[in-house]
Amino acid sequence: MSFTADRLLLFGATGDLAQRMLLPSLCALCADNLLAPDLAIIGTARQEMDDQGYRNFVRAALEKFLPAERRGSMAGFLNRLHYQPLDANETDHFAALADKVGPQDDGLAIFLSTAPNLFEPTIAGLSAAGLTHGKVRIGLEKPLGTCLESSREINDAVASAFSEDRIFRIDHYLGKETVQNLLALRFANIMFEPLWNAAHIDHVQITVAETVGLEGRVGFYDGAGALRDMVQNHMLQLLALVAMEPPVSYNATAVRDEKVKVLRSLRKILPEETVTGQYTAGAIAGQAVPGYADELGKPSETETFVAIKAHLDNWRWKGVPFYLRTGKRLPARKTEIIIQFRPVPYSIFDARGATAQPNRLVIGIQPEENISLSLMAKVPGLDRGGIRLRPVPLDIDMPDAFAGPTKRIAYERLLLDLVEGDQTLFVRRDEVEAQWEWIDAVRASWADKGLAPKTYTAGSWGPTAAIALAERDGVTWHE
Ligand code: NAP
């Protein structure tokens, strides 16, 4: 149902995500006059506070996490804020919350930024308080479960109160400008699509590298690991956007129909097609850092690195490997996609001693947003000693190309779409479940083989076996 909510109810309103991302995003939207003037924001968590106490709390968070030039008049934003203390496990607390939210004639958008084990009691409480009617939609933060079964349980609980068209599953990567730009690159340019297939692409690489270690996420990360923290959601979404067929239009149904087809065509991988690792003490940017077990304070079998050679069993991608790699305590923070094209079928330059290297498209997602296409060019000169060719990058630096538009936090886009009801950049149930099905099979294959993570030194690009995984195929990871 299409409506723009005039109430936004934020669960987990005092949490880390709320302070660092959600509230700064809302404030920045407000500063840019992108929130409807009558949109009221109600925060809730267990901590006892009144409206004024919450406004003070949020002001401190904004001063810490939102650059001054994006804050606008903070007073205008803070005045929209209200707060109701509530324990999500106590159904009878929700009546007072409903009173605080007030009438919802224009619609209510809810965002659950709490641990997923609170989703079920929260839905029960919302239902009991009459906060799940047809003009209420709900946004859910990851992780949506830890396996297919637990994900289904969460999805069933949410579906008992909300129809799918009112459920907005967040994958904040989809809020990133360069990720959305993938669709523009592929489907608004004539030159890429005819080449975007197994006949012309040798392989694809997707890297999500972090330099940070556990960062206080002990409770969540240990036991979850890199596969479930990064591959299950962000990396498979990137893969789906790279590999999908052209949707019939740019709308939620058409885009998600095509993504789910890709996710369903992921072949079950063999144990030898994955490498897992866990970092030991090392150095990042010249700074000594402890190993994972030292940070954790106990030995652990959790993988902090995973590399996978994935395959899509479909017409377009037959025989094209997708190398996925993610890890903590790697030498650089970067998220990028590499499209490695095949060589030209016949090089006229070979006889003159020059090699034409295959083209490569590099799509940088973070920290820098840029797109670079390597093209072969002749090195200028009279060629007395033979022709020389060299790859030259055709660079599009997004912030430069679009100087002017503000670089936004991914959640700005997603929160606005939640309030306004556009599901295109949210993950549908069948996508999440197809993602989990494949991830569960990967984990089952590790369990079958009793595979334990190999060690790698913090500050390196993971275990040497990860390098070998690609090099066996004559492929080098892009670094
Ligand atoms: P957090 O810092 O631990 O915050 C949790 C929030 O939930 C707090 O506001 C907390 O406030 C509230 N809460 C806890 N128990 C509650 C209860 N029984 N009833 C009502 N409220 C309760 O967690 P977070 O880092 O913000 O993450 C929130 C969710 O987003 C988690 O599922 C996390 O995995 C996910 N996530 C986080 C990040 C991130 O960067 N932080 C990124 C992606 C996804 P009180 O203790 O006062 O109740």
Short mmCIF file of C-alpha atoms and ligand atoms in Angstrom, two decimals:
data_model
loop_
_atom_site.label_atom_id
_atom_site.label_comp_id
_atom_site.label_asym_id
_atom_site.label_seq_id
_atom_site.Cartn_x
_atom_site.Cartn_y
_atom_site.Cartn_z
CA MET A 1 0.00 0.00 0.00
CA SER A 2 1.38 3.38 -0.92
CA PHE A 3 1.51 5.99 1.83
CA THR A 4 4.08 8.32 3.38
CA ALA A 5 4.20 7.73 7.10
CA ASP A 6 4.04 10.71 9.43
CA ARG A 7 5.34 8.71 12.40
CA LEU A 8 8.66 6.88 12.59
CA LEU A 9 9.08 4.53 15.54
CA LEU A 10 12.65 3.52 16.25
CA PHE A 11 13.39 0.49 18.42
CA GLY A 12 16.94 0.30 19.79
CA ALA A 13 16.93 4.10 19.78
CA THR A 14 19.88 4.36 22.17
CA GLY A 15 22.05 1.70 20.50
CA ASP A 16 25.28 1.97 18.59
CA LEU A 17 23.64 1.79 15.16
CA ALA A 18 21.07 4.43 16.11
CA GLN A 19 23.75 6.79 17.39
CA ARG A 20 26.27 6.34 14.59
CA MET A 21 23.99 5.92 11.57
CA LEU A 22 20.23 6.19 12.00
CA LEU A 23 19.88 9.43 13.97
CA PRO A 24 22.64 11.21 12.00
CA SER A 25 20.91 10.10 8.77
CA LEU A 26 17.55 11.42 9.93
CA CYS A 27 19.08 14.70 11.10
CA ALA A 28 20.89 15.14 7.76
CA LEU A 29 17.64 14.47 5.86
CA CYS A 30 15.88 16.99 8.05
CA ALA A 31 18.63 19.57 7.42
CA ASP A 32 18.10 19.07 3.67
CA ASN A 33 14.30 19.48 4.05
CA LEU A 34 13.73 15.91 2.89
CA LEU A 35 11.57 14.87 5.85
CA ALA A 36 7.90 15.82 5.72
CA PRO A 37 7.37 18.74 8.12
CA ASP A 38 4.94 16.71 10.21
CA LEU A 39 7.09 13.57 10.57
CA ALA A 40 7.45 12.76 14.28
CA ILE A 41 10.16 10.35 15.43
CA ILE A 42 9.54 8.24 18.51
CA GLY A 43 12.50 6.42 20.03
CA THR A 44 12.26 3.49 22.38
CA ALA A 45 14.62 1.29 24.43
CA ARG A 46 14.68 0.11 28.05
CA GLN A 47 16.65 3.04 29.43
CA GLU A 48 14.44 5.43 31.42
CA MET A 49 14.33 8.91 29.87
CA ASP A 50 11.76 11.54 29.01
CA ASP A 51 11.54 13.42 25.70
CA GLN A 52 13.96 16.10 26.83
CA GLY A 53 16.43 13.52 28.14
CA TYR A 54 16.33 11.76 24.77
CA ARG A 55 16.82 14.99 22.87
CA ASN A 56 19.93 15.69 24.97
CA PHE A 57 21.15 12.15 24.33
CA VAL A 58 20.62 12.52 20.57
CA ARG A 59 22.25 15.95 20.46
CA ALA A 60 25.41 14.45 21.99
CA ALA A 61 25.34 11.59 19.43
CA LEU A 62 24.92 14.01 16.52
CA GLU A 63 27.76 16.20 17.73
CA LYS A 64 29.94 13.10 17.79
CA PHE A 65 28.87 11.35 14.62
CA LEU A 66 27.49 13.91 12.15
CA PRO A 67 29.79 16.52 10.58
CA ALA A 68 28.75 20.02 11.60
CA GLU A 69 28.05 21.08 7.99
CA ARG A 70 25.36 18.41 7.67
CA ARG A 71 23.52 19.08 10.93
CA GLY A 72 21.53 22.12 9.83
CA SER A 73 19.52 23.64 12.63
CA MET A 74 19.62 20.73 15.06
CA ALA A 75 16.82 22.25 17.10
CA GLY A 76 14.36 21.65 14.26
CA PHE A 77 15.31 18.00 14.20
CA LEU A 78 15.47 17.50 17.96
CA ASN A 79 11.96 18.93 18.36
CA ARG A 80 10.62 16.07 16.24
CA LEU A 81 11.97 13.52 18.75
CA HIS A 82 9.97 11.79 21.48
CA TYR A 83 10.89 8.87 23.70
CA GLN A 84 9.09 6.05 25.44
CA PRO A 85 10.93 3.57 27.69
CA LEU A 86 9.91 -0.03 26.98
CA ASP A 87 11.17 -3.58 27.45
CA ALA A 88 10.33 -5.39 24.23
CA ASN A 89 9.88 -8.63 26.17
CA GLU A 90 7.00 -7.10 28.17
CA THR A 91 3.87 -7.11 26.02
CA ASP A 92 2.02 -4.82 28.42
CA HIS A 93 4.60 -2.05 27.88
CA PHE A 94 3.34 -1.57 24.33
CA ALA A 95 0.06 0.11 25.28
CA ALA A 96 1.97 3.14 26.62
CA LEU A 97 4.07 3.09 23.44
CA ALA A 98 0.93 3.19 21.29
CA ASP A 99 -0.30 6.17 23.33
CA LYS A 100 3.00 7.93 22.76
CA VAL A 101 2.88 7.23 19.01
CA GLY A 102 -0.63 8.69 18.89
CA PRO A 103 -2.97 8.57 15.86
CA GLN A 104 -1.48 7.01 12.74
CA ASP A 105 -3.96 8.16 10.12
CA ASP A 106 -1.16 8.97 7.67
CA GLY A 107 0.75 5.82 8.47
CA LEU A 108 3.51 4.57 10.73
CA ALA A 109 6.97 3.34 9.80
CA ILE A 110 8.75 1.16 12.36
CA PHE A 111 12.48 0.38 12.34
CA LEU A 112 13.79 -2.50 14.48
CA SER A 113 17.40 -1.76 15.34
CA THR A 114 17.55 -4.35 18.09
CA ALA A 115 18.98 -7.84 18.40
CA PRO A 116 16.92 -10.28 16.27
CA ASN A 117 15.91 -12.33 19.31
CA LEU A 118 13.74 -9.33 20.22
CA PHE A 119 11.90 -9.33 16.87
CA GLU A 120 9.32 -11.94 17.87
CA PRO A 121 8.33 -10.39 21.23
CA THR A 122 8.34 -6.95 19.58
CA ILE A 123 5.94 -8.10 16.87
CA ALA A 124 3.73 -9.70 19.52
CA GLY A 125 3.73 -6.46 21.54
CA LEU A 126 3.01 -4.33 18.48
CA SER A 127 0.11 -6.61 17.52
CA ALA A 128 -1.34 -6.49 21.01
CA ALA A 129 -1.18 -2.69 20.99
CA GLY A 130 -2.81 -2.34 17.57
CA LEU A 131 0.40 -1.13 15.90
CA THR A 132 0.41 -3.59 12.98
CA HIS A 133 -2.60 -2.39 10.95
CA GLY A 134 -2.52 -1.87 7.18
CA LYS A 135 -0.87 1.55 7.39
CA VAL A 136 2.12 0.33 9.36
CA ARG A 137 5.30 -0.87 7.69
CA ILE A 138 8.36 -2.35 9.38
CA GLY A 139 12.10 -2.18 8.67
CA LEU A 140 14.34 -4.97 9.98
CA GLU A 141 18.08 -4.72 10.55
CA LYS A 142 20.33 -7.66 9.85
CA PRO A 143 21.12 -10.30 10.92
CA LEU A 144 17.89 -12.04 9.96
CA GLY A 145 18.69 -15.31 11.66
CA THR A 146 21.80 -17.44 11.74
CA CYS A 147 20.67 -20.11 9.26
CA LEU A 148 17.75 -20.82 6.94
CA GLU A 149 15.62 -22.28 9.71
CA SER A 150 16.06 -19.40 12.17
CA SER A 151 15.60 -16.92 9.34
CA ARG A 152 12.30 -18.60 8.44
CA GLU A 153 11.20 -18.36 12.06
CA ILE A 154 11.83 -14.62 12.08
CA ASN A 155 10.20 -14.17 8.69
CA ASP A 156 7.15 -16.20 9.83
CA ALA A 157 6.84 -14.13 13.00
CA VAL A 158 6.98 -10.88 11.03
CA ALA A 159 4.63 -12.25 8.35
CA SER A 160 2.07 -13.12 11.03
CA ALA A 161 1.52 -9.38 11.48
CA PHE A 162 2.79 -7.69 8.29
CA SER A 163 2.22 -8.53 4.64
CA GLU A 164 5.40 -8.78 2.53
CA ASP A 165 4.72 -5.41 0.89
CA ARG A 166 5.00 -3.84 4.35
CA ILE A 167 8.27 -5.59 5.34
CA PHE A 168 11.53 -3.75 4.58
CA ARG A 169 14.61 -5.91 5.18
CA ILE A 170 17.69 -3.74 5.33
CA ASP A 171 20.97 -4.51 3.63
CA HIS A 172 22.68 -1.17 3.99
CA TYR A 173 24.96 -1.91 1.03
CA LEU A 174 21.91 -1.36 -1.17
CA GLY A 175 21.73 2.19 0.16
CA LYS A 176 25.21 2.96 -1.16
CA GLU A 177 25.36 5.17 -4.21
CA THR A 178 27.92 3.09 -6.14
CA VAL A 179 25.92 -0.07 -5.55
CA GLN A 180 22.86 1.57 -7.09
CA ASN A 181 25.14 2.86 -9.79
CA LEU A 182 25.90 -0.72 -10.80
CA LEU A 183 22.41 -0.84 -12.26
CA ALA A 184 22.93 2.44 -14.11
CA LEU A 185 26.29 1.27 -15.40
CA ARG A 186 24.84 -1.98 -16.68
CA PHE A 187 21.45 -0.91 -17.90
CA ALA A 188 21.86 2.73 -18.94
CA ASN A 189 24.88 2.15 -21.19
CA ILE A 190 24.83 0.23 -24.43
CA MET A 191 28.48 -0.78 -24.32
CA PHE A 192 28.59 -3.13 -21.33
CA GLU A 193 25.52 -5.34 -21.61
CA PRO A 194 26.48 -7.11 -24.88
CA LEU A 195 29.79 -8.08 -23.23
CA TRP A 196 28.33 -8.95 -19.84
CA ASN A 197 28.38 -12.73 -20.13
CA ALA A 198 30.52 -15.87 -20.19
CA ALA A 199 31.62 -15.24 -23.77
CA HIS A 200 33.43 -12.05 -22.80
CA ILE A 201 34.00 -12.15 -19.04
CA ASP A 202 36.69 -14.43 -17.65
CA HIS A 203 35.85 -14.05 -13.97
CA VAL A 204 34.48 -11.67 -11.35
CA GLN A 205 36.07 -10.79 -8.01
CA ILE A 206 34.27 -9.25 -5.07
CA THR A 207 36.35 -8.14 -2.09
CA VAL A 208 35.09 -6.70 1.18
CA ALA A 209 38.19 -6.04 3.26
CA GLU A 210 38.25 -4.54 6.74
CA THR A 211 41.26 -3.41 8.74
CA VAL A 212 39.37 -3.52 12.03
CA GLY A 213 39.26 -6.50 14.37
CA LEU A 214 36.47 -7.42 16.76
CA GLU A 215 35.65 -3.80 17.72
CA GLY A 216 33.61 -4.75 20.76
CA ARG A 217 31.24 -6.92 18.68
CA VAL A 218 32.34 -10.00 20.65
CA GLY A 219 28.85 -11.18 21.55
CA PHE A 220 27.63 -11.05 17.99
CA TYR A 221 30.70 -11.88 15.91
CA ASP A 222 32.18 -14.87 17.67
CA GLY A 223 30.19 -17.86 16.50
CA ALA A 224 28.77 -15.89 13.54
CA GLY A 225 31.98 -15.36 11.54
CA ALA A 226 32.80 -13.74 8.23
CA LEU A 227 30.59 -16.00 6.13
CA ARG A 228 27.40 -15.09 7.96
CA ASP A 229 28.39 -11.50 8.80
CA MET A 230 29.41 -10.43 5.29
CA VAL A 231 28.90 -13.04 2.58
CA GLN A 232 25.33 -14.07 3.42
CA ASN A 233 24.00 -10.56 2.95
CA HIS A 234 26.21 -7.81 1.47
CA MET A 235 28.40 -9.91 -0.82
CA LEU A 236 25.58 -12.03 -2.21
CA GLN A 237 23.58 -8.88 -2.87
CA LEU A 238 26.52 -7.41 -4.78
CA LEU A 239 26.89 -10.66 -6.69
CA ALA A 240 23.19 -10.64 -7.54
CA LEU A 241 23.37 -7.08 -8.88
CA VAL A 242 26.42 -7.90 -11.00
CA ALA A 243 24.93 -11.10 -12.39
CA MET A 244 21.20 -10.39 -12.76
CA GLU A 245 19.35 -10.23 -16.06
CA PRO A 246 17.98 -6.82 -17.07
CA PRO A 247 14.78 -6.27 -15.05
CA VAL A 248 11.71 -5.26 -17.05
CA SER A 249 11.56 -1.99 -15.12
CA TYR A 250 13.19 -0.25 -12.21
CA ASN A 251 10.75 -1.21 -9.52
CA ALA A 252 10.81 -3.37 -6.41
CA THR A 253 9.17 -6.43 -7.94
CA ALA A 254 11.11 -6.49 -11.19
CA VAL A 255 14.53 -5.87 -9.62
CA ARG A 256 14.02 -8.40 -6.86
CA ASP A 257 12.60 -11.02 -9.26
CA GLU A 258 15.88 -10.90 -11.17
CA LYS A 259 18.10 -10.92 -8.09
CA VAL A 260 16.41 -13.97 -6.64
CA LYS A 261 16.91 -15.89 -9.89
CA VAL A 262 20.66 -15.32 -9.56
CA LEU A 263 20.69 -16.37 -5.91
CA ARG A 264 18.82 -19.55 -6.77
CA SER A 265 21.33 -20.41 -9.49
CA LEU A 266 24.30 -20.43 -7.06
CA ARG A 267 25.84 -23.89 -7.28
CA LYS A 268 26.57 -25.74 -4.04
CA ILE A 269 30.26 -25.33 -3.56
CA LEU A 270 32.84 -28.02 -2.86
CA PRO A 271 34.94 -27.75 0.32
CA GLU A 272 38.08 -27.18 -1.78
CA GLU A 273 36.41 -24.09 -3.27
CA THR A 274 36.56 -22.23 0.06
CA VAL A 275 39.32 -21.11 2.39
CA THR A 276 38.70 -19.88 5.91
CA GLY A 277 41.11 -18.06 8.15
CA GLN A 278 41.55 -16.44 11.54
CA TYR A 279 44.02 -13.63 12.18
CA THR A 280 46.95 -13.89 14.55
CA ALA A 281 48.88 -10.92 15.97
CA GLY A 282 50.44 -8.67 13.36
CA ALA A 283 50.50 -5.04 12.31
CA ILE A 284 48.09 -2.75 10.46
CA ALA A 285 49.51 0.49 9.08
CA GLY A 286 52.59 0.06 11.24
CA GLN A 287 50.58 -0.46 14.44
CA ALA A 288 50.90 -3.76 16.31
CA VAL A 289 47.52 -5.47 16.76
CA PRO A 290 46.62 -8.59 18.75
CA GLY A 291 45.31 -11.83 17.27
CA TYR A 292 41.61 -12.72 17.27
CA ALA A 293 41.86 -15.22 20.14
CA ASP A 294 43.75 -12.63 22.23
CA GLU A 295 41.08 -10.00 21.55
CA LEU A 296 38.42 -12.54 22.43
CA GLY A 297 40.26 -13.82 25.49
CA LYS A 298 39.83 -17.47 24.53
CA PRO A 299 40.51 -19.81 21.61
CA SER A 300 37.79 -19.87 18.95
CA GLU A 301 36.92 -21.70 15.74
CA THR A 302 35.22 -18.63 14.23
CA GLU A 303 36.49 -17.61 10.80
CA THR A 304 37.48 -13.96 10.44
CA PHE A 305 38.32 -14.49 6.77
CA VAL A 306 36.67 -16.42 3.99
CA ALA A 307 37.46 -16.81 0.30
CA ILE A 308 35.07 -18.64 -2.00
CA LYS A 309 35.07 -19.62 -5.63
CA ALA A 310 31.38 -19.49 -6.49
CA HIS A 311 29.57 -20.53 -9.67
CA LEU A 312 26.23 -19.62 -11.17
CA ASP A 313 24.50 -22.42 -13.00
CA ASN A 314 22.70 -20.41 -15.64
CA TRP A 315 23.01 -19.55 -19.31
CA ARG A 316 24.76 -16.20 -18.95
CA TRP A 317 27.45 -17.22 -16.45
CA LYS A 318 28.26 -20.81 -17.37
CA GLY A 319 31.94 -21.42 -16.55
CA VAL A 320 32.61 -17.95 -15.08
CA PRO A 321 33.96 -18.16 -11.52
CA PHE A 322 32.97 -15.49 -8.99
CA TYR A 323 35.77 -15.16 -6.44
CA LEU A 324 34.49 -13.73 -3.16
CA ARG A 325 36.82 -12.66 -0.38
CA THR A 326 36.18 -10.90 2.93
CA GLY A 327 38.08 -10.60 6.17
CA LYS A 328 39.04 -8.62 9.21
CA ARG A 329 42.50 -7.22 9.91
CA LEU A 330 43.40 -7.13 6.23
CA PRO A 331 45.91 -4.51 5.01
CA ALA A 332 43.34 -2.07 3.59
CA ARG A 333 39.71 -1.15 4.06
CA LYS A 334 38.07 -1.57 0.70
CA THR A 335 35.01 -2.95 -1.00
CA GLU A 336 35.37 -3.47 -4.72
CA ILE A 337 34.11 -5.49 -7.63
CA ILE A 338 36.42 -6.53 -10.45
CA ILE A 339 35.04 -7.58 -13.82
CA GLN A 340 37.87 -9.27 -15.66
CA PHE A 341 37.19 -9.45 -19.39
CA ARG A 342 38.64 -12.11 -21.67
CA PRO A 343 41.57 -11.39 -24.02
CA VAL A 344 40.87 -10.29 -27.59
CA PRO A 345 40.34 -13.41 -29.76
CA TYR A 346 43.45 -12.69 -31.83
CA SER A 347 46.11 -10.08 -31.17
CA ILE A 348 47.63 -8.47 -34.23
CA PHE A 349 50.35 -7.04 -31.98
CA ASP A 350 51.87 -10.37 -30.89
CA ALA A 351 54.07 -10.58 -33.98
CA ARG A 352 55.44 -7.12 -33.09
CA GLY A 353 56.31 -8.27 -29.55
CA ALA A 354 53.49 -6.43 -27.78
CA THR A 355 50.88 -8.05 -25.58
CA ALA A 356 47.30 -6.83 -25.37
CA GLN A 357 46.22 -7.37 -21.77
CA PRO A 358 42.53 -8.12 -21.26
CA ASN A 359 40.31 -5.22 -20.17
CA ARG A 360 39.33 -4.94 -16.56
CA LEU A 361 36.54 -2.96 -14.93
CA VAL A 362 37.12 -2.01 -11.29
CA ILE A 363 34.10 -0.78 -9.36
CA GLY A 364 35.17 0.76 -6.06
CA ILE A 365 32.42 0.93 -3.45
CA GLN A 366 34.33 2.02 -0.35
CA PRO A 367 36.19 3.90 0.92
CA GLU A 368 36.30 5.67 -2.46
CA GLU A 369 33.43 5.44 -4.92
CA ASN A 370 34.93 5.16 -8.37
CA ILE A 371 34.77 3.17 -11.55
CA SER A 372 37.87 2.46 -13.60
CA LEU A 373 38.10 0.67 -16.93
CA SER A 374 41.53 -0.41 -18.11
CA LEU A 375 41.98 -0.01 -21.86
CA MET A 376 45.02 -0.97 -23.91
CA ALA A 377 46.82 1.92 -25.60
CA LYS A 378 49.99 2.28 -27.58
CA VAL A 379 52.90 3.85 -25.75
CA PRO A 380 53.74 7.00 -27.77
CA GLY A 381 56.92 6.77 -29.83
CA LEU A 382 58.36 5.83 -33.18
CA ASP A 383 58.31 2.10 -32.33
CA ARG A 384 61.82 1.51 -33.66
CA GLY A 385 62.30 -1.25 -31.08
CA GLY A 386 58.82 -2.66 -31.57
CA ILE A 387 55.33 -1.54 -30.60
CA ARG A 388 54.64 -1.19 -26.90
CA LEU A 389 51.17 -1.41 -25.45
CA ARG A 390 50.16 -0.38 -21.97
CA PRO A 391 46.89 -0.49 -20.02
CA VAL A 392 45.60 3.01 -19.31
CA PRO A 393 42.77 3.56 -16.85
CA LEU A 394 39.62 5.35 -17.90
CA ASP A 395 38.63 6.65 -14.47
CA ILE A 396 35.33 7.98 -13.26
CA ASP A 397 35.69 9.36 -9.80
CA MET A 398 32.11 9.59 -8.58
CA PRO A 399 32.45 12.49 -6.14
CA ASP A 400 34.32 14.44 -8.86
CA ALA A 401 31.96 13.48 -11.67
CA PHE A 402 29.02 14.60 -9.57
CA ALA A 403 30.60 17.44 -7.64
CA GLY A 404 27.78 19.16 -5.81
CA PRO A 405 25.47 16.38 -4.61
CA THR A 406 26.24 15.58 -0.98
CA LYS A 407 27.85 12.27 -0.17
CA ARG A 408 25.13 10.67 1.88
CA ILE A 409 25.07 7.97 4.54
CA ALA A 410 23.54 4.78 3.05
CA TYR A 411 20.83 4.83 5.74
CA GLU A 412 19.56 8.25 4.59
CA ARG A 413 18.26 6.71 1.40
CA LEU A 414 16.92 3.61 3.15
CA LEU A 415 15.14 5.49 5.94
CA LEU A 416 13.52 7.82 3.44
CA ASP A 417 12.39 4.85 1.31
CA LEU A 418 11.00 3.17 4.44
CA VAL A 419 8.98 6.25 5.38
CA GLU A 420 7.77 6.71 1.78
CA GLY A 421 7.25 3.00 1.04
CA ASP A 422 9.64 2.19 -1.82
CA GLN A 423 10.89 -1.42 -1.46
CA THR A 424 13.30 -1.48 -4.43
CA LEU A 425 16.41 -1.29 -2.24
CA PHE A 426 15.16 -3.75 0.38
CA VAL A 427 15.60 -7.50 0.40
CA ARG A 428 12.59 -9.73 -0.22
CA ARG A 429 11.94 -12.87 1.81
CA ASP A 430 12.73 -15.25 -1.05
CA GLU A 431 16.09 -13.54 -1.55
CA VAL A 432 17.09 -13.85 2.11
CA GLU A 433 16.05 -17.47 2.15
CA ALA A 434 17.93 -18.31 -1.07
CA GLN A 435 21.00 -16.63 0.46
CA TRP A 436 20.71 -18.69 3.62
CA GLU A 437 20.16 -21.92 1.75
CA TRP A 438 23.48 -21.51 -0.06
CA ILE A 439 25.33 -20.33 3.06
CA ASP A 440 24.00 -23.27 5.10
CA ALA A 441 25.34 -25.64 2.42
CA VAL A 442 28.76 -23.97 2.61
CA ARG A 443 28.79 -24.39 6.37
CA ALA A 444 27.61 -27.99 6.11
CA SER A 445 30.48 -28.74 3.74
CA TRP A 446 32.95 -27.27 6.25
CA ALA A 447 31.42 -29.36 9.04
CA ASP A 448 31.56 -32.53 6.90
CA LYS A 449 35.25 -32.06 6.31
CA GLY A 450 35.95 -30.86 9.87
CA LEU A 451 37.48 -27.74 8.30
CA ALA A 452 39.08 -25.37 10.85
CA PRO A 453 40.19 -21.82 9.92
CA LYS A 454 43.82 -21.47 8.85
CA THR A 455 45.82 -18.74 10.53
CA TYR A 456 46.90 -15.53 8.82
CA THR A 457 48.92 -12.66 10.18
CA ALA A 458 46.95 -9.48 10.82
CA GLY A 459 47.89 -7.05 8.06
CA SER A 460 48.19 -9.75 5.37
CA TRP A 461 45.62 -10.63 2.67
CA GLY A 462 44.51 -13.82 4.46
CA PRO A 463 45.87 -17.37 4.46
CA THR A 464 48.17 -18.32 1.58
CA ALA A 465 45.61 -20.94 0.60
CA ALA A 466 43.31 -18.06 -0.44
CA ILE A 467 45.91 -16.88 -2.91
CA ALA A 468 46.29 -20.44 -4.19
CA LEU A 469 42.49 -20.74 -4.58
CA ALA A 470 42.60 -18.12 -7.34
CA GLU A 471 46.09 -18.88 -8.67
CA ARG A 472 45.17 -22.47 -9.43
CA ASP A 473 42.99 -20.94 -12.15
CA GLY A 474 45.68 -18.48 -13.25
CA VAL A 475 43.84 -15.64 -11.48
CA THR A 476 45.45 -13.04 -9.22
CA TRP A 477 43.43 -11.23 -6.60
CA HIS A 478 43.25 -7.51 -7.33
CA GLU A 479 45.16 -5.65 -4.60
P1 NAP B 1 23.31 -2.12 20.67
O1 NAP B 1 24.29 -1.00 20.69
O2 NAP B 1 23.53 -3.27 21.61
O3 NAP B 1 21.88 -1.49 20.94
C1 NAP B 1 20.76 -2.27 21.21
C2 NAP B 1 19.57 -1.37 21.43
O4 NAP B 1 18.47 -2.19 21.79
C3 NAP B 1 19.76 -0.38 22.57
O5 NAP B 1 19.04 0.79 22.28
C4 NAP B 1 19.13 -1.10 23.74
O6 NAP B 1 18.78 -0.18 24.72
C5 NAP B 1 17.94 -1.76 23.05
N1 NAP B 1 17.45 -2.93 23.77
C6 NAP B 1 18.16 -3.97 24.24
N2 NAP B 1 17.35 -4.85 24.86
C7 NAP B 1 16.10 -4.36 24.78
C8 NAP B 1 14.84 -4.79 25.24
N3 NAP B 1 14.69 -5.94 25.91
N4 NAP B 1 13.76 -4.03 24.96
C9 NAP B 1 13.87 -2.87 24.27
N5 NAP B 1 15.05 -2.41 23.81
C10 NAP B 1 16.14 -3.13 24.07
O7 NAP B 1 23.17 -2.75 19.23
P2 NAP B 1 23.45 -2.03 17.83
O8 NAP B 1 24.90 -2.16 17.50
O9 NAP B 1 22.81 -0.70 17.81
O10 NAP B 1 22.71 -3.01 16.82
C11 NAP B 1 21.31 -3.11 16.72
C12 NAP B 1 20.98 -4.19 15.68
O11 NAP B 1 21.53 -3.80 14.44
C13 NAP B 1 21.63 -5.54 16.02
O12 NAP B 1 20.81 -6.58 15.55
C14 NAP B 1 22.91 -5.52 15.21
O13 NAP B 1 23.37 -6.81 14.89
C15 NAP B 1 22.45 -4.77 13.98
N6 NAP B 1 23.52 -4.09 13.27
C16 NAP B 1 24.33 -3.22 13.91
C17 NAP B 1 25.32 -2.58 13.21
C18 NAP B 1 26.22 -1.59 13.85
O14 NAP B 1 27.06 -1.01 13.14
N7 NAP B 1 26.10 -1.32 15.15
C19 NAP B 1 25.49 -2.82 11.84
C20 NAP B 1 24.61 -3.70 11.20
C21 NAP B 1 23.63 -4.32 11.93
P3 NAP B 1 18.52 -0.60 26.26
O15 NAP B 1 19.67 -1.45 26.69
O16 NAP B 1 18.39 0.69 26.99
O17 NAP B 1 17.26 -1.35 26.24
#
